[in-house]
CSV table of C-alpha atoms in Angstrom, one decimal:
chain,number,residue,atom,x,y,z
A,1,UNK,CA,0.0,0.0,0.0
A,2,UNK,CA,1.4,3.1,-1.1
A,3,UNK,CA,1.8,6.5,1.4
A,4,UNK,CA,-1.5,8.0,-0.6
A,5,UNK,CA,-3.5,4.6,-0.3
A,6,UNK,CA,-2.7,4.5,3.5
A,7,UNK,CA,-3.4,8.5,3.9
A,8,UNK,CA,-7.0,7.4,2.3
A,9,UNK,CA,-7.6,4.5,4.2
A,10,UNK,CA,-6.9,7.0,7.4
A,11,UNK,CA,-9.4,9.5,6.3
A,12,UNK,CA,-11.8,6.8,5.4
A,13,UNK,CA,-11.7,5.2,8.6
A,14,UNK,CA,-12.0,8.7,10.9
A,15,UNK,CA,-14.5,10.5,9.2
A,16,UNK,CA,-17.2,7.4,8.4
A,17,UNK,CA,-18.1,7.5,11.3
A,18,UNK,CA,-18.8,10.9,11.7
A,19,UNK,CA,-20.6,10.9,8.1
A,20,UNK,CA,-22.6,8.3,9.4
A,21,UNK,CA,-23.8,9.9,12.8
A,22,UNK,CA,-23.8,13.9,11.4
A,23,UNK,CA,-24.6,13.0,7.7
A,24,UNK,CA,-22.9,14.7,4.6
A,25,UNK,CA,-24.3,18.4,5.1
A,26,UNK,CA,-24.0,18.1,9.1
A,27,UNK,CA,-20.2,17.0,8.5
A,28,UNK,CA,-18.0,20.1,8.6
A,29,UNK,CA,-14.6,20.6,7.3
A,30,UNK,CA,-13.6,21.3,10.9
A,31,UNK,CA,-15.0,17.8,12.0
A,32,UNK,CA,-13.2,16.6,9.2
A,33,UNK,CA,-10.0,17.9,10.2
A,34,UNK,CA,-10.6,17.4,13.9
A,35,UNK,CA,-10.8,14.0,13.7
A,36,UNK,CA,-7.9,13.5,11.3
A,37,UNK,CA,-5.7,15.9,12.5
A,38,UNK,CA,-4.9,16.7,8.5
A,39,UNK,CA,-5.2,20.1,6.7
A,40,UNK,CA,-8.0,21.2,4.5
A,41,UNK,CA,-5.6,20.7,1.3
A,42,UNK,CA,-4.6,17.2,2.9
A,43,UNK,CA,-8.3,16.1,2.8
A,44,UNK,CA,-9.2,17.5,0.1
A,45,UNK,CA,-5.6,16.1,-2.0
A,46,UNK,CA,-6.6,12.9,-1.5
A,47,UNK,CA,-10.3,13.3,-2.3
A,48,UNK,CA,-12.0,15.4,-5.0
A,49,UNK,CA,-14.5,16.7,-3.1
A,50,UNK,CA,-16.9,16.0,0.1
A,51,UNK,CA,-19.5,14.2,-2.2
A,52,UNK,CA,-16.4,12.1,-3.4
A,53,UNK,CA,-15.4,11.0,0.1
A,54,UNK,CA,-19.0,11.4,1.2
A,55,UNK,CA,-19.3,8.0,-1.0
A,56,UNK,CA,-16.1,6.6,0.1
A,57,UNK,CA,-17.2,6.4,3.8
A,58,UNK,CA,-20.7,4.7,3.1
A,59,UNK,CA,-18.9,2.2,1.2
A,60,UNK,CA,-16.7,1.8,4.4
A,61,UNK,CA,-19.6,2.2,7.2
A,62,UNK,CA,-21.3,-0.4,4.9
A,63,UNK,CA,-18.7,-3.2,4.7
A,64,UNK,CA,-20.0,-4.2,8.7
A,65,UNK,CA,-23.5,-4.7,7.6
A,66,UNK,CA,-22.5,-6.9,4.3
A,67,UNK,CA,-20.3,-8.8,6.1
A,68,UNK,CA,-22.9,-10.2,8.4
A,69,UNK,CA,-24.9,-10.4,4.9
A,70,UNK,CA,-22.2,-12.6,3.1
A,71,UNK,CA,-22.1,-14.9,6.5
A,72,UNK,CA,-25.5,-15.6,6.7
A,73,UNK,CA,-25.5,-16.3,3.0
A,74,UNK,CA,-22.8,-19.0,3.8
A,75,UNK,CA,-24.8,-20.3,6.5
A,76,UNK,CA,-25.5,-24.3,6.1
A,77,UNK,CA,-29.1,-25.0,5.5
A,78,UNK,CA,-32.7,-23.6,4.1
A,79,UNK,CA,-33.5,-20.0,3.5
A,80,UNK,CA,-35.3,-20.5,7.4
A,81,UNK,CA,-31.4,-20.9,8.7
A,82,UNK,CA,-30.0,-18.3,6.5
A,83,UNK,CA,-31.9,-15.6,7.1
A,84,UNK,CA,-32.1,-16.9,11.1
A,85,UNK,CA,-28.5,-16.0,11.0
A,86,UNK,CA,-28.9,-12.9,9.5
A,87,UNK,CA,-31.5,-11.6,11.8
A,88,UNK,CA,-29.3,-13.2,14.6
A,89,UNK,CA,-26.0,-11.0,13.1
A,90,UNK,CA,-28.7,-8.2,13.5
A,91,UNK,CA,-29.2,-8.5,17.1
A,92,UNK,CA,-26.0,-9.2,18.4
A,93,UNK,CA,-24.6,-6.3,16.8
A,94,UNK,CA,-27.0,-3.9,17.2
A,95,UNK,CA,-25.3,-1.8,20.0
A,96,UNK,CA,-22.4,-1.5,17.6
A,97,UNK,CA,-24.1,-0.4,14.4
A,98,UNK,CA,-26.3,1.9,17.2
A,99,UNK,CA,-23.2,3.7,18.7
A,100,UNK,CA,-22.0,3.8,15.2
A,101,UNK,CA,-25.0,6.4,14.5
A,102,UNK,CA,-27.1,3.9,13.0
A,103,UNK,CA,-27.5,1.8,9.3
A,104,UNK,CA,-25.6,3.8,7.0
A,105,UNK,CA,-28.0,2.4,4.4
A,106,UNK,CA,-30.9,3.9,6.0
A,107,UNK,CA,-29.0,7.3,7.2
A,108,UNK,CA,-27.8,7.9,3.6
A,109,UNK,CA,-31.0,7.2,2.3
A,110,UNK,CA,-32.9,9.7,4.2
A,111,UNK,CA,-30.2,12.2,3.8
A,112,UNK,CA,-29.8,11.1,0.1
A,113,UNK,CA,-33.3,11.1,-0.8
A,114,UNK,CA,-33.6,14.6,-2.6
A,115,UNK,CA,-30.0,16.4,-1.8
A,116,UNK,CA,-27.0,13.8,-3.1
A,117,UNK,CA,-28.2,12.4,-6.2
A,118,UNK,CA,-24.5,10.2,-6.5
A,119,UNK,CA,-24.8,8.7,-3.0
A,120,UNK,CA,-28.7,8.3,-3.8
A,121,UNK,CA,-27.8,6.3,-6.7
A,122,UNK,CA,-25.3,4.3,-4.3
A,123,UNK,CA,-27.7,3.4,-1.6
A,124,UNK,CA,-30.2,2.6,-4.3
A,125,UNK,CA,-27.9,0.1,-6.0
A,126,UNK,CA,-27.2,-1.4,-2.4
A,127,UNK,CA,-30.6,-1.8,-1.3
A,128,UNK,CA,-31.3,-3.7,-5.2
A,129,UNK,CA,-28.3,-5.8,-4.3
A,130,UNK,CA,-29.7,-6.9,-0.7
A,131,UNK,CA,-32.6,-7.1,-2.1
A,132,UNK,CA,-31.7,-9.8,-5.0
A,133,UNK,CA,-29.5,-11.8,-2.5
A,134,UNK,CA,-32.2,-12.2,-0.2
A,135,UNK,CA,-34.6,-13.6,-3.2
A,136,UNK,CA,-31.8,-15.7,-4.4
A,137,UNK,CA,-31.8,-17.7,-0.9
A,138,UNK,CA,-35.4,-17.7,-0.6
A,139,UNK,CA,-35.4,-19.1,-4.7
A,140,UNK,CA,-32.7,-21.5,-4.0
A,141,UNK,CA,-34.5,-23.0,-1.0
A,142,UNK,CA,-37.8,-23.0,-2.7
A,143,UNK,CA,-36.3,-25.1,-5.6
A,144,UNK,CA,-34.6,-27.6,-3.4
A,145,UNK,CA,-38.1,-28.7,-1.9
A,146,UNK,CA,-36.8,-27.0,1.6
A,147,UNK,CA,-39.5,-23.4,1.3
A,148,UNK,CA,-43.6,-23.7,-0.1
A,149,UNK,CA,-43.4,-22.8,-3.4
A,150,UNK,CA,-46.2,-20.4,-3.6
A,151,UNK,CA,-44.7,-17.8,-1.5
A,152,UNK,CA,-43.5,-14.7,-3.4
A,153,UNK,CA,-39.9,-14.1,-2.9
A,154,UNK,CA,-39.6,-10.7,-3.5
A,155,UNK,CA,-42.1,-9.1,-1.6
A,156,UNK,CA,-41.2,-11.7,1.5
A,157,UNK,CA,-37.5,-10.0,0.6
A,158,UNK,CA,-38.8,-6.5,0.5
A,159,UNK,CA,-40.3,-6.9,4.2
A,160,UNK,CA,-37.6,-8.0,5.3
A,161,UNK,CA,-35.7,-5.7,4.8
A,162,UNK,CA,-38.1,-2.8,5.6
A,163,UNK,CA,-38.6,-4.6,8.8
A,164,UNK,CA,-34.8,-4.7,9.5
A,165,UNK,CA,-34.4,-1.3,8.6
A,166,UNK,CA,-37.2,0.5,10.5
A,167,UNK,CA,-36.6,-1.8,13.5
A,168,UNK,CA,-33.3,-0.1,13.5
A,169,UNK,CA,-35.0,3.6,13.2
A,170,UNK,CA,-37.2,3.5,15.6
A,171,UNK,CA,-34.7,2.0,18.3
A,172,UNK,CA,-33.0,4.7,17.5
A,173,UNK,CA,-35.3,7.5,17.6
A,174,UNK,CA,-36.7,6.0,20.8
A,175,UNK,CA,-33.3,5.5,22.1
A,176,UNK,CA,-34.8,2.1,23.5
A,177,UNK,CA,-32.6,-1.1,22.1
A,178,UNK,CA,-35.9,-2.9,22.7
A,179,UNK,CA,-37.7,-1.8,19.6
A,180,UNK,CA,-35.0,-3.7,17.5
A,181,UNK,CA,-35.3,-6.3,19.4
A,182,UNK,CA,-39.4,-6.7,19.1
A,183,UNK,CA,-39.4,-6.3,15.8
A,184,UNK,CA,-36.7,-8.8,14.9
A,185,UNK,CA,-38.7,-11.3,17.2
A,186,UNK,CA,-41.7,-10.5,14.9
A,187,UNK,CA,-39.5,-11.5,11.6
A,188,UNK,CA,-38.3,-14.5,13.0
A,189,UNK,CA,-41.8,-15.6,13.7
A,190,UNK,CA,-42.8,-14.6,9.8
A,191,UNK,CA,-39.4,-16.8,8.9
A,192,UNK,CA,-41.0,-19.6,11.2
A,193,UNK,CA,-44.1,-19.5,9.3
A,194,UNK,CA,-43.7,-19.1,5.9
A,195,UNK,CA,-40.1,-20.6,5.6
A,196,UNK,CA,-40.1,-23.2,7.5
């Protein structure tokens, strides 16, 4: 890794999270150089501009959240087990994604939605990617005997993930871990009917 790629990496990893908690207009130069401890020119060598590393640091804040993604995917068994794990990833790292400010998905899709028409695009091309992953599973299972047939893969994927997603939002808002928590009980009973 070369001195730029490392300088990069640096920024990447002290400003996500501030991105992630203050969003892109909330995120000041001064909170960028505060937590760095690099100039204005430093930053703003290594990245174009604040929409440029705007992007950068979802991409970074995601990589935690597809990681427990990719896992569950590689869980042995039925759709049931693999999206079990997935809800299970969920839970046990709530408190971290939390004190992180939060699913960088859903932040920068709020925040996105009408102002950052690149980062929109981004977190729309995410949420299409979860999306198909999640119907892939539910397809592969139904095709293998192991899920009924007749249920609709997409829009069981598209609950899902709103479910996952607002769980997380109103835990937040409510400061109360136990929203989460109740809500991912209630998809693991839908998973328990209609995948099981």
């Amino acid at each position: 890794m070369t001195k730029a790629e490392r300088t990069k990496k640096f920024i990447i990893e002290k400003v996500s999270p501030i991105f992630n908690k203050k969003g892109v207009a909330g995120t000041s130069l001064s909170d960028m150089t505060s937590a760095t401890g690099l100039t204005k020119g430093a930053i703003y060598g290594n990245f174009k501009d604040k929409d440029t590393l705007a992007i950068a640091c979802f991409e970074h804040n995601l990589r935690f959240l597809q990681k427990g993604l990719y896992k569950s995917i590689a869980t042995n068994g039925d759709a049931h087990h693999k999206l079990s794990a997935l809800i299970k990833f969920y839970l046990e790292y709530f408190q971290d994604v939390s004190e992180n400010g939060g699913c960088p998905l859903m932040n920068s899709a709020i925040e996105a939605d009408d102002a950052y028409p690149l980062l929109k695009e981004k977190v729309r091309h995410t949420m299409k990617l979860w999306e198909k992953e999640l119907v892939s599973i539910i397809r592969d299972s139904q095709e293998n005997g192991d899920t009924n047939p007749k249920m609709d893969p997409v829009k069981f994927s598209r609950r899902f993930i709103a479910s996952i997603e607002g769980g997380i939002l109103l835990a937040k808002s409510m400061e109360d871990n136990n929203y989460f928590i109740e809500v991912a009980e209630g998809l693991q009973e839908q998973l328990d009917i209609h995948l099981k």
